[in-house]
CSV table of C-alpha atoms and ligand atoms in Angstrom, one decimal:
chain,number,residue,atom,x,y,z
A,34,UNK,CA,0.8,-47.2,11.2
A,35,UNK,CA,-2.7,-48.1,11.0
A,36,UNK,CA,-4.7,-47.8,7.7
A,37,UNK,CA,-6.9,-44.8,9.1
A,38,UNK,CA,-3.8,-42.8,10.0
A,39,UNK,CA,-2.5,-43.2,6.5
A,40,UNK,CA,-5.6,-41.9,5.1
A,41,UNK,CA,-5.5,-39.0,7.5
A,42,UNK,CA,-2.1,-38.1,6.3
A,43,UNK,CA,-3.2,-38.0,2.8
A,44,UNK,CA,-6.1,-35.9,3.2
A,45,UNK,CA,-4.1,-33.4,5.3
A,46,UNK,CA,-1.3,-33.5,2.6
A,47,UNK,CA,-4.1,-32.5,-0.3
A,48,UNK,CA,-5.6,-29.9,1.9
A,49,UNK,CA,-2.0,-28.6,2.6
A,50,UNK,CA,-1.3,-28.7,-1.3
A,51,UNK,CA,-4.7,-26.9,-2.1
A,52,UNK,CA,-3.8,-24.2,0.6
A,53,UNK,CA,-0.4,-23.5,-0.9
A,54,UNK,CA,-1.5,-23.7,-4.3
A,55,UNK,CA,-4.1,-20.9,-3.3
A,56,UNK,CA,-1.3,-18.8,-1.6
A,57,UNK,CA,1.0,-19.3,-4.5
A,58,UNK,CA,-1.5,-18.6,-7.3
A,59,UNK,CA,-0.3,-21.8,-9.0
A,60,UNK,CA,-1.8,-24.0,-11.5
A,61,UNK,CA,-1.1,-28.0,-11.9
A,62,UNK,CA,-0.3,-29.3,-15.2
A,63,UNK,CA,-0.2,-33.2,-15.2
A,64,UNK,CA,1.1,-35.6,-17.6
A,65,UNK,CA,-1.3,-38.8,-18.5
A,66,UNK,CA,1.7,-41.2,-17.0
A,67,UNK,CA,1.8,-39.7,-13.6
A,68,UNK,CA,0.6,-41.3,-10.6
A,69,UNK,CA,-3.0,-41.5,-10.1
A,70,UNK,CA,-3.0,-39.3,-7.0
A,71,UNK,CA,-0.9,-36.8,-8.9
A,72,UNK,CA,-3.5,-36.9,-11.8
A,73,UNK,CA,-6.3,-36.0,-9.5
A,74,UNK,CA,-4.6,-32.8,-8.5
A,75,UNK,CA,-4.3,-31.6,-12.1
A,76,UNK,CA,-6.1,-28.6,-13.1
A,77,UNK,CA,-5.0,-30.0,-16.7
A,78,UNK,CA,-4.1,-33.4,-17.4
A,79,UNK,CA,-2.9,-34.2,-20.9
A,80,UNK,CA,-0.5,-35.1,-23.6
A,81,UNK,CA,2.8,-33.1,-24.3
A,82,UNK,CA,1.1,-31.0,-26.7
A,83,UNK,CA,-1.9,-30.4,-24.7
A,84,UNK,CA,0.5,-29.3,-21.9
A,85,UNK,CA,2.2,-27.0,-24.2
A,86,UNK,CA,-1.0,-25.4,-25.2
A,87,UNK,CA,-2.6,-25.3,-21.8
A,88,UNK,CA,0.7,-23.2,-20.7
A,89,UNK,CA,-0.1,-20.6,-23.1
A,90,UNK,CA,-3.5,-20.0,-21.8
A,91,UNK,CA,-2.7,-20.0,-18.0
A,92,UNK,CA,-3.0,-16.7,-16.0
A,93,UNK,CA,-1.3,-18.2,-12.7
A,94,UNK,CA,1.8,-16.8,-11.2
A,95,UNK,CA,3.2,-20.2,-10.7
A,96,UNK,CA,3.1,-23.4,-13.2
A,97,UNK,CA,3.7,-26.7,-11.4
A,98,UNK,CA,4.6,-29.2,-14.2
A,99,UNK,CA,4.0,-32.8,-12.7
A,100,UNK,CA,5.9,-34.7,-15.7
A,101,UNK,CA,9.2,-34.7,-17.0
A,102,UNK,CA,11.9,-31.9,-17.3
A,103,UNK,CA,11.4,-31.1,-21.1
A,104,UNK,CA,7.7,-30.6,-20.4
A,105,UNK,CA,8.6,-28.1,-17.8
A,106,UNK,CA,11.1,-26.5,-20.0
A,107,UNK,CA,8.4,-26.2,-22.6
A,108,UNK,CA,6.0,-24.6,-20.3
A,109,UNK,CA,9.0,-22.0,-19.2
A,110,UNK,CA,9.8,-21.3,-22.9
A,111,UNK,CA,6.1,-20.4,-23.5
A,112,UNK,CA,5.9,-18.3,-20.4
A,113,UNK,CA,9.3,-16.6,-19.6
A,114,UNK,CA,7.5,-14.4,-16.9
A,115,UNK,CA,5.9,-16.9,-14.9
A,116,UNK,CA,7.7,-19.3,-12.4
A,117,UNK,CA,7.7,-22.8,-13.6
A,118,UNK,CA,8.3,-25.6,-11.1
A,119,UNK,CA,9.2,-29.1,-11.8
A,120,UNK,CA,8.8,-31.1,-8.3
A,121,UNK,CA,11.4,-33.6,-8.9
A,122,UNK,CA,14.8,-32.4,-9.9
A,123,UNK,CA,15.7,-35.8,-11.3
A,124,UNK,CA,12.5,-36.2,-13.2
A,125,UNK,CA,14.2,-36.5,-16.7
A,126,UNK,CA,13.4,-38.2,-19.9
A,127,UNK,CA,16.3,-40.3,-21.0
A,128,UNK,CA,15.5,-40.0,-24.8
A,129,UNK,CA,15.7,-36.2,-24.5
A,130,UNK,CA,19.5,-36.7,-23.6
A,131,UNK,CA,20.0,-39.2,-26.5
A,132,UNK,CA,20.8,-36.2,-28.8
A,133,UNK,CA,22.7,-32.7,-28.2
A,134,UNK,CA,22.8,-29.4,-29.9
A,135,UNK,CA,26.4,-30.6,-31.4
A,136,UNK,CA,24.7,-33.7,-33.0
A,137,UNK,CA,22.5,-31.6,-34.6
A,138,UNK,CA,24.7,-29.0,-36.0
A,139,UNK,CA,26.9,-31.4,-37.3
A,140,UNK,CA,23.9,-33.0,-39.3
A,141,UNK,CA,23.2,-29.7,-40.6
A,142,UNK,CA,26.6,-29.3,-42.0
A,143,UNK,CA,26.2,-32.6,-43.6
A,144,UNK,CA,22.9,-31.8,-45.0
A,145,UNK,CA,22.6,-28.1,-46.0
A,146,UNK,CA,19.3,-26.6,-46.3
A,147,UNK,CA,17.6,-29.3,-44.4
A,148,UNK,CA,14.8,-28.5,-41.9
A,149,UNK,CA,15.4,-29.7,-38.4
A,150,UNK,CA,12.3,-31.3,-36.8
A,151,UNK,CA,12.9,-32.3,-33.3
A,152,UNK,CA,10.3,-34.3,-31.1
A,153,UNK,CA,9.5,-32.1,-28.1
A,154,UNK,CA,11.5,-34.9,-25.9
A,155,UNK,CA,14.6,-32.8,-26.2
A,156,UNK,CA,16.5,-30.5,-23.9
A,157,UNK,CA,15.8,-26.6,-24.4
A,158,UNK,CA,19.5,-26.5,-26.0
A,159,UNK,CA,18.7,-29.0,-28.8
A,160,UNK,CA,15.3,-27.1,-29.5
A,161,UNK,CA,17.3,-24.1,-29.8
A,162,UNK,CA,19.2,-25.5,-33.0
A,163,UNK,CA,15.8,-26.8,-34.1
A,164,UNK,CA,13.4,-25.5,-36.8
A,165,UNK,CA,10.3,-26.8,-35.4
A,166,UNK,CA,9.4,-29.1,-32.6
A,167,UNK,CA,6.6,-31.6,-32.9
A,168,UNK,CA,4.8,-34.1,-30.6
A,169,UNK,CA,3.3,-37.5,-31.0
A,170,UNK,CA,0.0,-35.7,-31.6
A,171,UNK,CA,1.3,-33.6,-34.5
A,172,UNK,CA,4.4,-35.1,-36.0
A,173,UNK,CA,2.6,-36.2,-39.3
A,174,UNK,CA,1.2,-32.9,-39.4
A,175,UNK,CA,4.5,-31.0,-38.9
A,176,UNK,CA,6.1,-33.0,-41.5
A,177,UNK,CA,3.4,-32.4,-44.0
A,178,UNK,CA,3.9,-28.6,-43.4
A,179,UNK,CA,7.3,-28.9,-45.2
A,180,UNK,CA,8.0,-28.3,-48.9
A,181,UNK,CA,8.6,-31.2,-50.6
A,182,UNK,CA,11.9,-30.4,-51.9
A,183,UNK,CA,13.5,-29.7,-48.6
A,184,UNK,CA,15.5,-32.5,-46.8
A,185,UNK,CA,14.4,-33.1,-43.4
A,186,UNK,CA,16.5,-34.1,-40.2
A,187,UNK,CA,14.2,-35.8,-37.7
A,188,UNK,CA,15.6,-36.1,-33.9
A,189,UNK,CA,15.9,-38.0,-31.6
A,190,UNK,CA,13.3,-40.7,-31.8
A,191,UNK,CA,13.9,-43.2,-34.6
A,192,UNK,CA,10.5,-45.0,-33.9
A,193,UNK,CA,8.5,-41.9,-34.0
A,194,UNK,CA,10.4,-41.0,-37.1
A,195,UNK,CA,9.9,-44.4,-38.9
A,196,UNK,CA,6.3,-44.0,-38.0
A,197,UNK,CA,6.1,-40.4,-39.5
A,198,UNK,CA,8.1,-41.7,-42.8
A,199,UNK,CA,5.5,-44.3,-43.3
A,200,UNK,CA,2.5,-42.1,-42.7
A,201,UNK,CA,4.0,-39.3,-45.2
A,202,UNK,CA,6.0,-41.0,-47.5
A,203,UNK,CA,8.9,-38.4,-46.8
A,204,UNK,CA,12.4,-39.4,-46.7
A,205,UNK,CA,14.1,-38.1,-43.7
A,206,UNK,CA,17.6,-38.3,-41.9
A,207,UNK,CA,16.4,-39.8,-38.6
A,208,UNK,CA,18.6,-39.6,-35.4
A,209,UNK,CA,18.9,-43.3,-33.7
A,210,UNK,CA,17.3,-42.3,-30.2
A,211,UNK,CA,14.7,-44.2,-28.6
A,212,UNK,CA,12.4,-44.4,-25.5
A,213,UNK,CA,13.7,-47.2,-23.6
A,214,UNK,CA,10.0,-48.0,-22.2
A,215,UNK,CA,8.5,-48.3,-25.7
A,216,UNK,CA,11.6,-49.8,-27.4
A,217,UNK,CA,10.8,-52.8,-24.9
A,218,UNK,CA,7.6,-53.6,-26.5
A,219,UNK,CA,7.6,-56.5,-29.3
A,220,UNK,CA,5.3,-58.0,-31.8
A,221,UNK,CA,5.4,-61.3,-29.8
A,222,UNK,CA,4.0,-59.5,-26.8
A,223,UNK,CA,1.3,-57.9,-28.9
A,224,UNK,CA,0.3,-61.4,-30.4
A,225,UNK,CA,0.2,-62.7,-26.6
A,226,UNK,CA,-2.0,-60.1,-25.5
A,227,UNK,CA,-4.2,-60.6,-28.4
A,228,UNK,CA,-4.6,-64.4,-27.7
A,229,UNK,CA,-5.6,-63.4,-23.9
A,230,UNK,CA,-8.0,-60.8,-25.0
A,231,UNK,CA,-9.8,-61.8,-28.5
A,232,UNK,CA,-11.6,-58.8,-30.0
A,233,UNK,CA,-9.8,-56.2,-28.1
A,234,UNK,CA,-8.4,-53.3,-30.4
A,235,UNK,CA,-4.7,-52.8,-30.0
A,236,UNK,CA,-3.9,-49.0,-29.4
A,237,UNK,CA,-0.4,-48.0,-29.3
A,238,UNK,CA,1.9,-45.0,-28.9
A,239,UNK,CA,4.2,-43.8,-32.0
A,240,UNK,CA,7.4,-44.3,-29.8
A,241,UNK,CA,6.9,-48.0,-30.3
A,242,UNK,CA,9.1,-49.9,-32.8
A,243,UNK,CA,7.4,-50.6,-36.2
A,244,UNK,CA,6.8,-54.2,-35.7
A,245,UNK,CA,4.4,-53.3,-32.8
A,246,UNK,CA,3.1,-50.2,-35.0
A,247,UNK,CA,2.2,-52.7,-37.6
A,248,UNK,CA,-0.1,-54.9,-35.5
A,249,UNK,CA,-2.0,-51.9,-34.2
A,250,UNK,CA,-5.5,-50.8,-34.9
A,251,UNK,CA,-4.7,-47.3,-33.8
A,252,UNK,CA,-1.5,-45.2,-33.4
A,253,UNK,CA,-2.0,-42.3,-30.9
A,254,UNK,CA,-0.6,-39.8,-28.7
A,255,UNK,CA,-1.6,-40.5,-24.9
A,256,UNK,CA,-4.7,-38.0,-25.2
A,257,UNK,CA,-5.3,-39.5,-28.7
A,258,UNK,CA,-5.8,-42.7,-27.2
A,259,UNK,CA,-8.4,-41.2,-24.8
A,260,UNK,CA,-10.4,-40.0,-27.7
A,261,UNK,CA,-10.1,-43.3,-29.8
A,262,UNK,CA,-11.0,-45.4,-27.1
A,263,UNK,CA,-14.3,-43.2,-26.0
A,264,UNK,CA,-15.3,-43.1,-29.7
A,265,UNK,CA,-14.9,-46.6,-30.5
A,266,UNK,CA,-17.5,-49.3,-30.6
A,267,UNK,CA,-15.2,-52.0,-28.9
A,268,UNK,CA,-15.4,-52.6,-25.2
A,269,UNK,CA,-11.8,-53.7,-24.6
A,270,UNK,CA,-8.3,-52.3,-25.5
A,271,UNK,CA,-4.8,-53.5,-25.5
A,272,UNK,CA,-2.7,-50.7,-24.8
A,273,UNK,CA,0.9,-50.1,-26.1
A,274,UNK,CA,2.3,-47.4,-24.0
A,275,UNK,CA,3.5,-46.8,-20.5
A,276,UNK,CA,1.4,-48.2,-17.9
A,277,UNK,CA,0.4,-45.3,-16.1
A,278,UNK,CA,-2.1,-44.6,-19.2
A,279,UNK,CA,-4.5,-47.0,-18.0
A,280,UNK,CA,-5.4,-44.7,-15.1
A,281,UNK,CA,-6.7,-41.9,-17.3
A,282,UNK,CA,-8.2,-44.4,-19.7
A,283,UNK,CA,-10.2,-46.2,-17.1
A,284,UNK,CA,-11.5,-42.7,-15.7
A,285,UNK,CA,-12.6,-41.5,-19.3
A,286,UNK,CA,-14.3,-44.9,-20.1
A,287,UNK,CA,-15.2,-46.5,-17.0
A,288,UNK,CA,-17.5,-49.1,-18.7
A,289,UNK,CA,-14.6,-50.3,-20.9
A,290,UNK,CA,-11.7,-52.6,-20.3
A,291,UNK,CA,-8.1,-52.0,-20.8
A,292,UNK,CA,-4.9,-54.2,-20.7
A,293,UNK,CA,-1.1,-53.0,-21.0
A,294,UNK,CA,0.8,-55.0,-23.7
A,295,UNK,CA,3.2,-55.7,-20.8
A,296,UNK,CA,3.3,-54.9,-17.3
A,297,UNK,CA,7.0,-53.9,-17.8
A,298,UNK,CA,6.1,-50.8,-19.7
A,299,UNK,CA,7.0,-48.2,-16.9
A,300,UNK,CA,8.8,-45.1,-17.0
A,301,UNK,CA,10.6,-44.7,-13.5
A,302,UNK,CA,11.2,-40.9,-13.9
A,303,UNK,CA,7.5,-40.3,-14.7
A,304,UNK,CA,6.8,-42.1,-11.3
A,305,UNK,CA,9.1,-39.9,-9.3
A,306,UNK,CA,6.4,-37.1,-8.4
A,307,UNK,CA,4.5,-37.8,-5.4
A,308,UNK,CA,2.0,-35.7,-3.6
A,309,UNK,CA,4.7,-34.8,-1.0
A,310,UNK,CA,6.8,-33.6,-4.0
A,311,UNK,CA,4.3,-31.3,-5.1
A,312,UNK,CA,3.8,-29.9,-1.6
A,313,UNK,CA,7.7,-29.6,-1.1
A,314,UNK,CA,7.7,-27.7,-4.5
A,315,UNK,CA,5.3,-25.1,-3.6
A,316,UNK,CA,6.7,-24.7,-0.1
A,317,UNK,CA,10.2,-24.2,-1.1
A,318,UNK,CA,9.6,-23.1,-4.8
A,319,UNK,CA,11.6,-25.9,-6.1
A,320,UNK,CA,12.9,-26.5,-8.5
A,321,UNK,CA,12.7,-23.6,-10.7
A,322,UNK,CA,13.3,-23.9,-14.2
A,323,UNK,CA,15.6,-21.6,-15.7
A,324,UNK,CA,16.9,-21.2,-19.4
A,325,UNK,CA,19.4,-19.0,-20.7
A,326,UNK,CA,18.3,-16.1,-22.9
A,327,UNK,CA,20.5,-17.2,-25.9
A,328,UNK,CA,19.1,-20.6,-25.8
A,329,UNK,CA,15.5,-19.7,-24.9
A,330,UNK,CA,14.8,-17.2,-28.0
A,331,UNK,CA,15.4,-19.7,-30.6
A,332,UNK,CA,14.0,-22.7,-28.7
A,333,UNK,CA,11.2,-20.6,-28.2
A,334,UNK,CA,10.5,-20.1,-32.0
A,335,UNK,CA,10.7,-23.9,-32.7
A,336,UNK,CA,7.9,-24.5,-29.8
A,337,UNK,CA,5.6,-21.6,-31.0
A,338,UNK,CA,5.7,-23.0,-34.4
A,339,UNK,CA,4.6,-26.4,-33.2
A,340,UNK,CA,1.8,-24.8,-31.3
A,341,UNK,CA,0.6,-22.9,-34.0
A,342,UNK,CA,0.4,-26.1,-36.0
A,343,UNK,CA,-1.8,-27.9,-33.5
A,344,UNK,CA,-3.1,-31.4,-33.6
A,345,UNK,CA,-3.3,-34.0,-36.2
A,346,UNK,CA,-7.1,-34.7,-37.0
A,347,UNK,CA,-7.0,-38.0,-35.2
A,348,UNK,CA,-5.0,-36.9,-32.1
B,176,13P,P1,2.5,-37.7,-25.3
B,176,13P,O1,2.8,-36.5,-25.8
B,176,13P,O2,1.7,-38.7,-26.4
B,176,13P,O3,1.9,-37.7,-24.3
B,176,13P,O4,4.1,-38.7,-25.3
B,176,13P,C1,4.7,-38.1,-24.2
B,176,13P,C2,5.9,-39.2,-23.8
B,176,13P,O5,6.7,-38.8,-23.1
B,176,13P,C3,5.5,-40.5,-24.2
B,176,13P,O6,6.4,-41.4,-23.7
B,177,SF4,FE1,10.7,-40.1,-22.1
B,177,SF4,FE2,9.9,-42.5,-22.7
B,177,SF4,FE3,9.5,-41.5,-20.2
B,177,SF4,FE4,8.2,-40.8,-22.1
B,177,SF4,S1,8.0,-42.7,-21.5
B,177,SF4,S2,9.1,-39.5,-20.6
B,177,SF4,S3,9.6,-40.9,-23.8
B,177,SF4,S4,11.5,-42.0,-21.2
């Protein structure tokens, strides 16, 4: 196939998607790690909290969530009457499967009276046994709303949990889950990147291990990184999160330079969604998110509390 005909195919695909989008009255909510061409489709591109907030504002009949399954479930919990589609059925977050409702129920029995805080990167079933959810953009704020005398169970990310414990000084019972993409980042990688780019600021996601967080100039959610880098006087940044983040950073701050801590920071399931997946999703109305009512009701309460709390100042 020639270069020209490939470009033609993509133009046709985009036109087809636009037509289907109109016909279905759909909105595209897209996470910051998605492929560039998918981000360019987005009516809204953002972090997990932004996607949840945006899902409360839409009037579209169909929400196409380009991200991973917990994000689509969250949109569905906030929009029980709308159709929510996840374009790739296998687009899951491995961390969300590292804890299950039985694990949480057992911890509650061991620690009666504890408040359960679950990262939004969990299944709807885990959210249903959770008191309040949080994202990387408001985990500190959420913990600070909990009365000092209450024990806290935090699931499933041990690294986000350790960061929040450091920031709030609160003792917490922390589940030992992690994000495989962020957990592989090391202090050695940061030091090497700093050596290659002297003067660059180090900006990392709170899913990184503490040895990485300790070397950072800023710890932010993905959208918090956009704000931080845009406001900073620095012109170069070493980024400690999934590599897809470099695309919105460069789009947001075209005059600044960004380098990943490592080229290996890739989340395979975040990359499954292609333009063709979005076309197929709208054409066949797949893959529709459904959540049984007995799970949806308590899970929705945990998400609604999180949305009410909003963002940390810096995020
Ligand atoms: P954000 O909410 O910061 O976008 O993070 C989501 C996520 O999955 C990070 O790996
Ligand atoms: Fe889950 Fe990590 Fe991928 Fe984010 S980057 S979706 S936390 S596996």
